[in-house]
Amino acid sequence: MRNTTPKAAPLSDEFAAGGGLLHRRAFLRSGTVLATSMAAAGLTMREAVAADGPEWMTKQGAPLRPYGMPSPFEKHVERAVLLPFGPVADGTGVALTPLQHLRGTITPNGLHFERSHNGVPQIDPAKHRFMIHGMVKNPLEFSIESLLRYPMVSTVCFIECAGNSFFNSNLFSKAMQVPVGHLHGLVSAAEWTGVRLSTLLEETGADVDAKWLLAEGADAAGMSRSIPMEKALDDVIVALYQNGERIRPEQGYPMRLVLPGYEGNMNVKWLRRIKVLNQPTYTKDETSKYTDRRPNGKSNLFTYTMDAKSTITHPATGLKMQGPGVYEISGLAWSGHGAVKRVEISADGGNSWADAHLEEPVHSRSLTRFRMLWNWDGKPTTLQSRTIDEKGNTQPTRAKWSRSYGPGQLNHCNAIQSFTINPDGSIANVFI
Ligand SMILES: Nc1nc2c(c(=O)[nH]1)N[C@H]1C(S)=C(S)[C@@H](COP(=O)(O)O)O[C@H]1N2
Ligand SMILES: [Mo]
């Protein structure tokens, strides 16, 4: 993020809301210059071009290689690995997407977040089998080779862990000062390609009163969840490809379920079987875990859809301001209910709001990039964003979200994220 000094102060009609939020046209009018002036460096353009080229123009570059890797100068761009039980259980935990270092809407495969309950199994695709059994007419076993012969579909969607944003949940009474990737990086988006689950269920056939499925993974956690038949027949994919290449081991190689919009936990990785049933199974992952505490002490079961949500990623914790001036605020918005319709930004702690620009295409149930121009006057300022999705869902303040659940509630936190920009350029996570 670079600061710029506008040549002209914004006109009053260029402000979109309080705290310095600007309409997009203000950037053009201000004649903002982001680059270094060559005149200031004492060079004419002719002298600068005639001077010796950079060092890397003087020798042959690195040889061609079979699989590309990021530049060594980007080493700091990596997932944050958090192991709640320490190194004794290093397959249990999360690896969070570094949102503060990414500017697009699709997560590179090496940076897709990971949530695993008992490590990543190394599965030989030649030996892997996927079964559909239970209340079906024709139980079937599929090899990867056979699955690759079915007609495929692709869906661009996010996967979000129900526990995403846990640092802002009722587990914490104080806002944690960690990068935005730690705060909200249990969400990633990819283009998933595979076979519709409905295509495979058509082949096995299902009894008329079969209303539920049990999906189980081939990891040491044997992670399993119940899935309503209605969702299975609607848009669930048995995915084999992630952004065009075969799914990464961390994401479920050689195959996983993708349930667009539903909580991450149900997207069973390393999928080995689906049992067709007439009732849910009440597995450990849908009873002791992934249930929601109500204020009255009871719990909600089967809260599938991930709510409308957003976070600013630039500027955000993990980054630093470069002085007063014009910045582009940018961030990510999403909703498990459908497409993001609007994103509003506030630069005065929620007193006034203005619509951000949404980057096209806006995919239903995927990450949408929003942008808004902002003139920071160098004073303490609190930035917020809130999504309004196509069904009218939006985000509560953190105080309201916190009250609507019981103590210790961790999952499904879609509270508005607030970042305070301090005069020294530091950025803080704050609870409002
Ligand atoms: N078999 C199996 N599937 C699993 C898990 C697991 O530990 N084992 N973790 C679940 C959880 S809690 C989430 S949030 C998503 C995470 O998917 P990702 O690691 O590809 O981001 O996978 C789900 N599927
Ligand atoms: Mo999760």
Short mmCIF file of C-alpha atoms and ligand atoms in Angstrom, two decimals:
data_model
loop_
_atom_site.label_atom_id
_atom_site.label_comp_id
_atom_site.label_asym_id
_atom_site.label_seq_id
_atom_site.Cartn_x
_atom_site.Cartn_y
_atom_site.Cartn_z
CA MET A 1 0.00 0.00 0.00
CA ARG A 2 1.43 3.37 -1.02
CA ASN A 3 0.25 6.69 0.21
CA THR A 4 -0.20 9.58 -2.16
CA THR A 5 -0.68 13.23 -1.61
CA PRO A 6 -3.53 14.58 -3.66
CA LYS A 7 -2.56 17.78 -5.43
CA ALA A 8 -5.98 19.17 -4.72
CA ALA A 9 -8.00 18.62 -1.57
CA PRO A 10 -11.17 16.66 -2.32
CA LEU A 11 -14.19 18.82 -3.18
CA SER A 12 -17.17 18.57 -0.89
CA ASP A 13 -19.22 16.74 -3.56
CA GLU A 14 -16.48 14.12 -3.87
CA PHE A 15 -17.05 12.75 -0.38
CA ALA A 16 -19.26 9.66 -0.32
CA ALA A 17 -19.56 9.49 3.50
CA GLY A 18 -17.83 10.62 6.69
CA GLY A 19 -14.22 9.92 7.62
CA GLY A 20 -12.86 10.75 4.16
CA LEU A 21 -14.64 8.14 1.99
CA LEU A 22 -14.48 9.36 -1.61
CA HIS A 23 -16.39 8.75 -4.83
CA ARG A 24 -14.24 7.08 -7.49
CA ARG A 25 -14.09 10.19 -9.68
CA ALA A 26 -12.11 12.02 -6.96
CA PHE A 27 -8.96 10.01 -7.77
CA LEU A 28 -8.84 11.28 -11.34
CA ARG A 29 -9.47 14.88 -10.45
CA SER A 30 -6.89 15.01 -7.70
CA GLY A 31 -4.14 14.20 -10.25
CA THR A 32 -2.58 11.87 -7.74
CA VAL A 33 0.94 10.73 -8.66
CA LEU A 34 2.01 7.40 -7.20
CA ALA A 35 5.30 6.88 -8.98
CA THR A 36 8.66 8.56 -8.37
CA SER A 37 9.30 11.58 -10.54
CA MET A 38 12.45 11.16 -12.66
CA ALA A 39 13.03 14.88 -12.63
CA ALA A 40 13.22 14.69 -8.84
CA ALA A 41 15.94 12.00 -9.23
CA GLY A 42 17.92 14.42 -11.41
CA LEU A 43 17.59 12.39 -14.62
CA THR A 44 16.01 13.07 -17.96
CA MET A 45 14.01 10.23 -19.46
CA ARG A 46 16.71 9.80 -22.18
CA GLU A 47 19.48 9.49 -19.53
CA ALA A 48 17.47 7.03 -17.48
CA VAL A 49 16.79 4.74 -20.46
CA ALA A 50 20.39 4.98 -21.78
CA ALA A 51 21.95 4.07 -18.41
CA ASP A 52 23.09 0.46 -17.85
CA GLY A 53 20.11 -1.85 -17.54
CA PRO A 54 19.40 -3.58 -14.28
CA GLU A 55 21.79 -6.36 -13.19
CA TRP A 56 19.33 -9.11 -14.25
CA MET A 57 19.57 -7.98 -17.87
CA THR A 58 23.28 -8.86 -17.99
CA LYS A 59 23.09 -12.66 -17.70
CA GLN A 60 20.85 -15.50 -18.77
CA GLY A 61 17.97 -16.15 -16.45
CA ALA A 62 17.08 -19.31 -14.54
CA PRO A 63 16.38 -22.46 -16.56
CA LEU A 64 12.85 -23.53 -17.41
CA ARG A 65 11.29 -25.76 -14.82
CA PRO A 66 8.47 -28.28 -14.80
CA TYR A 67 6.41 -26.84 -11.93
CA GLY A 68 6.32 -23.13 -11.11
CA MET A 69 6.89 -21.67 -7.66
CA PRO A 70 6.45 -18.13 -6.31
CA SER A 71 9.37 -15.67 -6.44
CA PRO A 72 11.82 -16.09 -3.52
CA PHE A 73 11.01 -12.46 -2.69
CA GLU A 74 7.49 -13.58 -1.77
CA LYS A 75 8.60 -16.06 0.93
CA HIS A 76 6.71 -14.14 3.59
CA VAL A 77 3.42 -14.90 1.82
CA GLU A 78 2.46 -18.11 3.55
CA ARG A 79 -0.30 -19.66 5.61
CA ALA A 80 -0.24 -19.13 9.37
CA VAL A 81 -0.20 -22.56 11.03
CA LEU A 82 -1.90 -22.67 14.44
CA LEU A 83 -1.74 -25.92 16.41
CA PRO A 84 -4.06 -25.71 19.45
CA PHE A 85 -2.58 -28.89 20.97
CA GLY A 86 1.02 -28.13 20.03
CA PRO A 87 3.55 -30.29 18.17
CA VAL A 88 2.34 -33.54 19.80
CA ALA A 89 -0.77 -33.28 17.59
CA ASP A 90 0.63 -31.46 14.56
CA GLY A 91 -2.09 -32.80 12.24
CA THR A 92 -4.80 -31.06 14.26
CA GLY A 93 -5.31 -27.38 13.72
CA VAL A 94 -5.59 -24.72 11.09
CA ALA A 95 -3.44 -23.11 8.42
CA LEU A 96 -4.92 -19.69 7.60
CA THR A 97 -4.90 -17.90 4.25
CA PRO A 98 -2.79 -14.68 4.45
CA LEU A 99 -5.57 -12.33 3.29
CA GLN A 100 -3.38 -9.25 3.87
CA HIS A 101 -1.04 -10.38 1.05
CA LEU A 102 -3.64 -11.32 -1.57
CA ARG A 103 -5.55 -8.97 -3.87
CA GLY A 104 -7.72 -11.24 -6.01
CA THR A 105 -10.78 -13.40 -5.40
CA ILE A 106 -9.41 -16.89 -6.15
CA THR A 107 -7.06 -18.37 -3.56
CA PRO A 108 -3.83 -19.85 -4.98
CA ASN A 109 -3.81 -23.60 -4.25
CA GLY A 110 -0.73 -23.43 -2.01
CA LEU A 111 -2.43 -20.80 0.14
CA HIS A 112 -5.94 -22.31 0.41
CA PHE A 113 -6.69 -22.50 4.11
CA GLU A 114 -6.53 -25.92 5.75
CA ARG A 115 -8.54 -27.27 8.65
CA SER A 116 -7.73 -30.85 9.45
CA HIS A 117 -8.73 -32.90 12.46
CA ASN A 118 -6.06 -35.57 12.31
CA GLY A 119 -3.51 -34.91 9.62
CA VAL A 120 -3.37 -35.26 5.86
CA PRO A 121 -3.52 -38.90 4.73
CA GLN A 122 -1.28 -39.87 1.83
CA ILE A 123 -3.75 -41.61 -0.43
CA ASP A 124 -2.67 -43.64 -3.46
CA PRO A 125 -5.31 -42.74 -6.05
CA ALA A 126 -4.92 -46.13 -7.71
CA LYS A 127 -6.00 -47.83 -4.47
CA HIS A 128 -8.64 -45.33 -3.37
CA ARG A 129 -12.28 -46.42 -3.57
CA PHE A 130 -15.44 -44.39 -3.05
CA MET A 131 -18.63 -46.24 -2.11
CA ILE A 132 -22.30 -45.30 -2.16
CA HIS A 133 -24.36 -47.74 -0.10
CA GLY A 134 -27.24 -47.91 2.39
CA MET A 135 -30.81 -47.28 1.24
CA VAL A 136 -30.00 -47.59 -2.45
CA LYS A 137 -31.14 -49.98 -5.16
CA ASN A 138 -27.66 -50.58 -6.54
CA PRO A 139 -24.69 -50.01 -4.18
CA LEU A 140 -21.63 -48.90 -6.16
CA GLU A 141 -17.89 -48.61 -5.69
CA PHE A 142 -16.07 -46.02 -7.79
CA SER A 143 -12.35 -45.88 -8.56
CA ILE A 144 -10.80 -42.52 -9.44
CA GLU A 145 -10.34 -43.76 -13.00
CA SER A 146 -14.05 -44.47 -13.30
CA LEU A 147 -15.03 -41.10 -11.78
CA LEU A 148 -12.82 -39.29 -14.29
CA ARG A 149 -15.02 -40.67 -17.09
CA TYR A 150 -18.23 -39.01 -15.86
CA PRO A 151 -19.47 -35.66 -17.20
CA MET A 152 -17.99 -32.89 -15.05
CA VAL A 153 -19.06 -29.47 -13.86
CA SER A 154 -17.10 -26.54 -12.39
CA THR A 155 -18.20 -24.23 -9.59
CA VAL A 156 -16.39 -21.18 -8.29
CA CYS A 157 -17.20 -20.94 -4.58
CA PHE A 158 -15.77 -20.23 -1.17
CA ILE A 159 -15.22 -22.76 1.55
CA GLU A 160 -15.37 -21.23 5.02
CA CYS A 161 -14.76 -23.05 8.28
CA ALA A 162 -17.64 -22.55 10.72
CA GLY A 163 -14.94 -21.51 13.19
CA ASN A 164 -13.60 -18.72 10.95
CA SER A 165 -13.13 -15.40 12.78
CA PHE A 166 -12.85 -17.19 16.14
CA PHE A 167 -10.59 -14.43 17.48
CA ASN A 168 -13.68 -12.17 17.35
CA SER A 169 -16.03 -14.79 18.83
CA ASN A 170 -17.28 -15.15 22.41
CA LEU A 171 -14.14 -17.16 23.22
CA PHE A 172 -12.28 -13.84 23.44
CA SER A 173 -13.30 -10.82 25.52
CA LYS A 174 -10.47 -8.68 24.16
CA ALA A 175 -9.69 -7.97 20.51
CA MET A 176 -6.56 -9.85 19.45
CA GLN A 177 -3.87 -7.93 17.58
CA VAL A 178 -3.08 -10.40 14.80
CA PRO A 179 -2.99 -10.00 11.00
CA VAL A 180 -6.32 -10.01 9.15
CA GLY A 181 -5.34 -13.43 7.77
CA HIS A 182 -5.38 -14.80 11.32
CA LEU A 183 -8.73 -13.10 11.97
CA HIS A 184 -10.62 -14.23 8.87
CA GLY A 185 -8.31 -16.52 6.87
CA LEU A 186 -10.36 -19.69 7.36
CA VAL A 187 -12.10 -18.77 4.12
CA SER A 188 -10.71 -19.36 0.63
CA ALA A 189 -12.19 -19.59 -2.86
CA ALA A 190 -11.42 -21.89 -5.75
CA GLU A 191 -12.85 -23.25 -8.95
CA TRP A 192 -13.83 -26.82 -8.04
CA THR A 193 -14.34 -29.35 -10.83
CA GLY A 194 -15.81 -32.80 -10.53
CA VAL A 195 -18.90 -34.93 -10.84
CA ARG A 196 -22.28 -33.88 -9.50
CA LEU A 197 -23.25 -36.06 -6.54
CA SER A 198 -26.76 -36.22 -8.07
CA THR A 199 -25.29 -37.92 -11.17
CA LEU A 200 -23.81 -40.70 -9.01
CA LEU A 201 -26.95 -41.02 -6.87
CA GLU A 202 -28.95 -41.46 -10.04
CA GLU A 203 -26.82 -44.49 -10.86
CA THR A 204 -27.25 -46.10 -7.44
CA GLY A 205 -30.89 -45.06 -7.11
CA ALA A 206 -32.22 -44.16 -3.64
CA ASP A 207 -35.28 -45.31 -1.68
CA VAL A 208 -38.13 -42.80 -1.64
CA ASP A 209 -37.86 -42.17 2.11
CA ALA A 210 -34.06 -41.73 1.99
CA LYS A 211 -33.76 -38.13 3.13
CA TRP A 212 -30.20 -38.05 4.50
CA LEU A 213 -26.67 -39.02 3.62
CA LEU A 214 -23.70 -39.80 5.81
CA ALA A 215 -20.40 -38.71 4.22
CA GLU A 216 -17.14 -40.06 5.63
CA GLY A 217 -13.49 -39.21 4.93
CA ALA A 218 -10.58 -41.65 4.70
CA ASP A 219 -8.40 -39.73 7.20
CA ALA A 220 -7.36 -40.91 10.66
CA ALA A 221 -10.16 -38.71 12.07
CA GLY A 222 -12.72 -40.61 10.00
CA MET A 223 -14.47 -37.28 9.83
CA SER A 224 -18.13 -37.64 8.96
CA ARG A 225 -21.21 -35.48 8.60
CA SER A 226 -24.89 -35.85 7.77
CA ILE A 227 -26.07 -34.09 4.62
CA PRO A 228 -29.71 -33.50 3.68
CA MET A 229 -30.69 -35.29 0.45
CA GLU A 230 -32.17 -32.02 -0.84
CA LYS A 231 -28.74 -30.34 -0.83
CA ALA A 232 -27.07 -33.46 -2.28
CA LEU A 233 -29.41 -33.41 -5.27
CA ASP A 234 -29.14 -29.65 -5.68
CA ASP A 235 -25.51 -28.56 -6.14
CA VAL A 236 -23.06 -30.83 -4.28
CA ILE A 237 -19.94 -31.81 -6.24
CA VAL A 238 -17.59 -34.75 -5.77
CA ALA A 239 -14.59 -32.62 -6.64
CA LEU A 240 -11.40 -33.94 -8.21
CA TYR A 241 -9.84 -30.66 -9.40
CA GLN A 242 -8.98 -27.42 -7.60
CA ASN A 243 -8.29 -24.42 -9.83
CA GLY A 244 -7.68 -26.71 -12.76
CA GLU A 245 -5.19 -29.13 -11.20
CA ARG A 246 -5.89 -32.22 -9.11
CA ILE A 247 -6.91 -31.35 -5.57
CA ARG A 248 -4.02 -30.70 -3.19
CA PRO A 249 -3.43 -33.28 -0.42
CA GLU A 250 -4.43 -30.72 2.24
CA GLN A 251 -7.73 -30.09 0.43
CA GLY A 252 -8.70 -33.77 0.21
CA TYR A 253 -6.70 -35.51 -2.57
CA PRO A 254 -7.85 -37.44 -4.48
CA MET A 255 -11.46 -36.30 -3.93
CA ARG A 256 -13.66 -34.26 -1.64
CA LEU A 257 -17.20 -33.02 -1.31
CA VAL A 258 -17.95 -29.39 -2.12
CA LEU A 259 -21.22 -28.02 -0.73
CA PRO A 260 -21.41 -24.41 -1.94
CA GLY A 261 -22.42 -22.02 0.85
CA TYR A 262 -22.48 -24.64 3.62
CA GLU A 263 -20.12 -24.68 6.60
CA GLY A 264 -16.63 -25.93 5.76
CA ASN A 265 -16.87 -28.99 7.99
CA MET A 266 -19.50 -30.60 5.73
CA ASN A 267 -17.13 -30.44 2.73
CA VAL A 268 -15.73 -33.87 3.61
CA LYS A 269 -12.17 -34.34 2.36
CA TRP A 270 -10.56 -37.63 1.28
CA LEU A 271 -14.13 -38.82 0.68
CA ARG A 272 -14.43 -42.63 0.97
CA ARG A 273 -18.12 -43.38 1.35
CA ILE A 274 -21.63 -42.04 1.36
CA LYS A 275 -24.33 -43.99 3.16
CA VAL A 276 -27.90 -43.20 2.15
CA LEU A 277 -30.22 -43.05 5.20
CA ASN A 278 -33.67 -41.91 6.32
CA GLN A 279 -32.35 -39.82 9.23
CA PRO A 280 -29.25 -37.88 10.27
CA THR A 281 -26.50 -39.87 12.01
CA TYR A 282 -25.63 -37.34 14.79
CA THR A 283 -21.90 -37.87 14.34
CA LYS A 284 -19.45 -36.37 16.84
CA ASP A 285 -18.73 -33.54 14.42
CA GLU A 286 -22.37 -32.44 14.35
CA THR A 287 -23.12 -32.87 18.06
CA SER A 288 -20.08 -32.10 20.23
CA LYS A 289 -18.59 -29.85 17.53
CA TYR A 290 -20.15 -27.54 14.95
CA THR A 291 -23.23 -26.75 17.01
CA ASP A 292 -24.09 -23.25 18.21
CA ARG A 293 -24.58 -22.16 21.82
CA ARG A 294 -27.76 -20.19 22.44
CA PRO A 295 -28.02 -17.63 25.24
CA ASN A 296 -30.47 -19.97 27.09
CA GLY A 297 -27.84 -22.72 27.37
CA LYS A 298 -29.32 -24.92 24.65
CA SER A 299 -27.60 -25.54 21.32
CA ASN A 300 -28.62 -25.28 17.69
CA LEU A 301 -27.83 -28.33 15.54
CA PHE A 302 -27.40 -28.39 11.77
CA THR A 303 -26.74 -24.69 11.10
CA TYR A 304 -25.44 -25.18 7.61
CA THR A 305 -25.40 -21.94 5.66
CA MET A 306 -22.53 -19.52 6.17
CA ASP A 307 -23.95 -16.02 6.68
CA ALA A 308 -23.32 -12.75 4.88
CA LYS A 309 -19.84 -11.53 5.78
CA SER A 310 -16.95 -9.30 4.77
CA THR A 311 -13.65 -7.94 5.88
CA ILE A 312 -11.44 -5.15 4.68
CA THR A 313 -8.05 -6.63 3.77
CA HIS A 314 -6.29 -3.36 2.83
CA PRO A 315 -5.69 -1.50 5.08
CA ALA A 316 -5.94 -4.09 7.85
CA THR A 317 -3.98 -5.62 10.70
CA GLY A 318 -0.69 -7.05 9.46
CA LEU A 319 -0.12 -3.93 7.31
CA LYS A 320 1.00 -0.39 8.14
CA MET A 321 -0.11 3.00 6.81
CA GLN A 322 2.43 5.15 4.93
CA GLY A 323 1.16 8.52 6.11
CA PRO A 324 -1.96 10.59 5.38
CA GLY A 325 -3.34 10.79 1.86
CA VAL A 326 -5.45 8.86 -0.62
CA TYR A 327 -5.71 5.08 -0.33
CA GLU A 328 -7.83 2.44 -1.95
CA ILE A 329 -9.71 0.45 0.68
CA SER A 330 -10.14 -3.11 -0.58
CA GLY A 331 -11.54 -6.28 0.87
CA LEU A 332 -13.57 -9.46 0.44
CA ALA A 333 -17.30 -10.06 0.82
CA TRP A 334 -19.25 -13.31 0.64
CA SER A 335 -22.48 -15.03 1.62
CA GLY A 336 -23.54 -18.67 1.68
CA HIS A 337 -27.09 -17.53 0.82
CA GLY A 338 -26.20 -16.33 -2.69
CA ALA A 339 -24.47 -13.44 -4.42
CA VAL A 340 -23.18 -10.33 -2.70
CA LYS A 341 -25.42 -7.47 -3.77
CA ARG A 342 -23.81 -4.51 -2.01
CA VAL A 343 -20.95 -3.79 0.34
CA GLU A 344 -21.07 -0.69 2.52
CA ILE A 345 -18.00 0.93 4.05
CA SER A 346 -17.80 3.21 7.06
CA ALA A 347 -14.78 5.34 7.96
CA ASP A 348 -16.31 6.86 11.07
CA GLY A 349 -17.00 3.86 13.27
CA GLY A 350 -20.43 3.13 11.77
CA ASN A 351 -22.03 6.60 11.79
CA SER A 352 -22.18 6.92 8.02
CA TRP A 353 -21.85 4.38 5.22
CA ALA A 354 -21.17 4.48 1.47
CA ASP A 355 -21.41 1.80 -1.21
CA ALA A 356 -18.13 0.25 -2.34
CA HIS A 357 -17.43 -0.72 -5.96
CA LEU A 358 -17.83 -4.48 -6.55
CA GLU A 359 -15.36 -6.15 -8.89
CA GLU A 360 -17.03 -8.27 -11.59
CA PRO A 361 -17.86 -11.10 -11.96
CA VAL A 362 -19.79 -11.49 -8.71
CA HIS A 363 -20.20 -15.26 -8.32
CA SER A 364 -22.94 -16.59 -6.07
CA ARG A 365 -21.42 -18.02 -2.85
CA SER A 366 -17.89 -17.02 -3.70
CA LEU A 367 -15.52 -14.26 -2.67
CA THR A 368 -16.26 -10.81 -4.12
CA ARG A 369 -13.60 -8.08 -4.11
CA PHE A 370 -14.79 -4.62 -3.13
CA ARG A 371 -12.95 -1.31 -3.44
CA MET A 372 -13.46 2.23 -2.20
CA LEU A 373 -11.38 5.37 -2.38
CA TRP A 374 -10.49 7.05 0.89
CA ASN A 375 -8.63 10.17 1.93
CA TRP A 376 -7.00 9.58 5.32
CA ASP A 377 -6.43 12.80 7.22
CA GLY A 378 -3.97 11.16 9.62
CA LYS A 379 -6.40 11.18 12.55
CA PRO A 380 -7.64 8.08 14.39
CA THR A 381 -10.26 6.49 12.14
CA THR A 382 -12.28 3.30 12.45
CA LEU A 383 -12.92 1.42 9.20
CA GLN A 384 -15.72 -1.13 8.80
CA SER A 385 -17.43 -3.05 6.01
CA ARG A 386 -20.75 -4.86 5.80
CA THR A 387 -22.19 -7.14 3.14
CA ILE A 388 -25.80 -7.06 1.97
CA ASP A 389 -26.50 -10.23 -0.04
CA GLU A 390 -29.16 -10.81 -2.70
CA LYS A 391 -31.54 -12.22 -0.06
CA GLY A 392 -31.18 -9.08 2.09
CA ASN A 393 -28.97 -10.69 4.76
CA THR A 394 -26.41 -8.42 6.38
CA GLN A 395 -23.94 -8.40 9.28
CA PRO A 396 -24.50 -7.44 12.94
CA THR A 397 -22.08 -5.43 15.05
CA ARG A 398 -19.79 -7.59 17.13
CA ALA A 399 -21.68 -6.57 20.32
CA LYS A 400 -25.00 -7.67 18.82
CA TRP A 401 -23.60 -10.92 17.43
CA SER A 402 -22.03 -11.73 20.78
CA ARG A 403 -25.34 -11.20 22.64
CA SER A 404 -27.26 -13.40 20.23
CA TYR A 405 -25.23 -16.47 21.28
CA GLY A 406 -24.23 -18.05 24.59
CA PRO A 407 -20.87 -17.66 26.36
CA GLY A 408 -18.02 -19.43 24.62
CA GLN A 409 -19.77 -19.47 21.22
CA LEU A 410 -17.08 -19.84 18.61
CA ASN A 411 -18.72 -20.83 15.31
CA HIS A 412 -20.58 -18.74 12.73
CA CYS A 413 -19.17 -15.37 13.76
CA ASN A 414 -20.16 -12.96 10.97
CA ALA A 415 -19.87 -9.78 13.03
CA ILE A 416 -18.74 -6.56 11.37
CA GLN A 417 -14.94 -6.29 11.50
CA SER A 418 -13.64 -2.96 12.84
CA PHE A 419 -10.09 -1.73 12.27
CA THR A 420 -8.83 1.43 13.95
CA ILE A 421 -6.15 3.35 12.06
CA ASN A 422 -3.88 5.13 14.55
CA PRO A 423 -2.03 8.40 13.80
CA ASP A 424 1.32 6.53 13.86
CA GLY A 425 0.08 4.37 10.97
CA SER A 426 -0.46 1.24 13.04
CA ILE A 427 -3.71 -0.67 12.60
CA ALA A 428 -5.68 -2.32 15.42
CA ASN A 429 -8.50 -4.87 15.61
CA VAL A 430 -11.24 -3.36 17.84
CA PHE A 431 -14.48 -4.69 19.28
CA ILE A 432 -17.55 -2.48 18.68
N1 LIG B 1 -12.11 -36.02 6.18
C1 LIG B 1 -12.06 -34.78 6.64
N2 LIG B 1 -12.80 -33.82 6.02
C2 LIG B 1 -12.78 -32.56 6.46
C3 LIG B 1 -12.01 -32.18 7.60
C4 LIG B 1 -11.21 -33.19 8.22
O1 LIG B 1 -10.49 -32.95 9.18
N3 LIG B 1 -11.28 -34.47 7.72
N4 LIG B 1 -12.06 -30.89 8.04
C5 LIG B 1 -13.31 -30.18 7.72
C6 LIG B 1 -13.31 -28.79 8.10
S1 LIG B 1 -13.62 -28.45 9.73
C7 LIG B 1 -13.24 -27.78 7.18
S2 LIG B 1 -13.41 -26.18 7.61
C8 LIG B 1 -12.94 -28.06 5.76
C9 LIG B 1 -11.66 -27.37 5.37
O2 LIG B 1 -11.32 -27.61 4.04
P1 LIG B 1 -9.85 -27.20 3.56
O3 LIG B 1 -8.87 -27.77 4.55
O4 LIG B 1 -9.70 -27.77 2.19
O5 LIG B 1 -9.81 -25.71 3.54
O6 LIG B 1 -12.80 -29.46 5.50
C10 LIG B 1 -13.66 -30.29 6.24
N5 LIG B 1 -13.52 -31.64 5.79
MO MO B 2 -14.14 -26.22 9.95
#
